[in-house]
Coordinates of C-alpha atoms in Angstrom, one line a residue:
M28 CA 25.8 -115.6 71.1
T29 CA 23.4 -112.8 70.2
M30 CA 24.2 -109.8 68.0
E31 CA 24.2 -107.6 71.0
E32 CA 26.6 -109.9 72.8
W33 CA 28.9 -109.9 69.8
I34 CA 28.9 -106.1 69.5
R35 CA 29.8 -105.8 73.2
A36 CA 32.6 -108.3 72.9
T37 CA 33.9 -106.7 69.7
F38 CA 33.6 -102.9 70.0
P39 CA 33.8 -100.3 72.8
V40 CA 30.3 -99.6 74.1
Y41 CA 29.3 -96.6 76.2
D42 CA 26.6 -94.3 77.2
D43 CA 26.3 -91.1 75.1
F44 CA 23.8 -88.8 76.7
G45 CA 21.4 -91.6 77.5
C46 CA 21.9 -93.6 74.3
E47 CA 24.1 -96.7 74.2
V48 CA 26.5 -96.4 71.4
F49 CA 29.3 -98.6 70.0
E50 CA 32.4 -97.2 68.3
F51 CA 34.6 -98.5 65.5
K52 CA 37.0 -97.3 62.8
A53 CA 36.0 -97.5 59.2
N54 CA 38.0 -96.0 56.2
G55 CA 40.0 -93.8 58.6
L56 CA 36.9 -92.4 60.4
T57 CA 35.8 -93.0 63.9
V58 CA 32.1 -94.0 63.8
Q59 CA 29.7 -94.1 66.7
A60 CA 26.5 -96.1 66.2
D61 CA 23.4 -96.2 68.3
M62 CA 23.1 -99.8 69.6
A63 CA 19.3 -99.9 69.7
I64 CA 18.9 -98.7 66.1
F65 CA 21.6 -101.1 64.9
L66 CA 20.0 -104.0 66.7
S67 CA 16.5 -103.1 65.4
I68 CA 17.8 -103.6 61.9
F69 CA 20.5 -106.3 62.2
G70 CA 19.7 -107.9 65.6
N71 CA 18.3 -111.1 64.0
V72 CA 21.5 -111.8 62.0
P73 CA 23.3 -114.8 63.5
A74 CA 26.4 -113.9 65.5
P75 CA 29.2 -113.8 64.8
P76 CA 28.1 -112.2 61.5
T77 CA 29.7 -112.0 58.1
A78 CA 29.6 -109.0 55.8
A79 CA 27.3 -111.1 53.5
S80 CA 24.9 -112.0 56.3
L81 CA 24.7 -108.4 57.5
K82 CA 24.2 -107.1 53.9
A83 CA 21.4 -109.7 53.4
A84 CA 19.4 -108.0 56.2
D85 CA 19.4 -104.8 54.1
P86 CA 20.0 -105.9 50.5
E87 CA 19.3 -102.5 49.0
N88 CA 21.6 -100.7 51.5
K89 CA 18.8 -98.4 52.5
T90 CA 20.5 -97.9 55.9
G91 CA 23.9 -97.1 54.4
W92 CA 25.7 -99.7 56.5
H93 CA 27.3 -101.7 53.7
W94 CA 30.5 -99.6 53.6
C95 CA 31.0 -100.3 57.3
F96 CA 30.6 -104.0 56.9
D97 CA 33.1 -103.9 54.1
A98 CA 35.5 -102.0 56.3
W99 CA 35.0 -104.6 59.1
A100 CA 35.7 -107.4 56.7
H101 CA 38.8 -105.6 55.4
Q102 CA 40.0 -105.2 59.0
G103 CA 39.4 -108.9 59.8
I104 CA 36.7 -108.1 62.3
I105 CA 34.2 -110.2 60.3
A106 CA 34.5 -112.6 57.4
A107 CA 33.4 -111.4 53.9
G108 CA 31.1 -114.2 53.2

C-alpha cells in the first residue's frame, strides 16, 4: 500500500477547485489538506504510517504537521510509534 492509497482508504478525498484534498478532524477543527503537497513531503513514508514515521520525515516540524499526526494517533487512526 502506498501513502496515497492509505490516505484514500482513511480519509474523505475530493476535488476542491482543481486541487485534490483530503479532510480530517484534529483538535476539534476540520482540516483540509492538499494531497499533492502532503505526498511531496510524506509520500515516501511506508503505509500504514505511524506518528513517529511521519514525524521522522520532517523531524524539525518545518511543515507544521506534527500536531495533526498527534491528533491522528490520539483518535486511533495511526499508532504513536
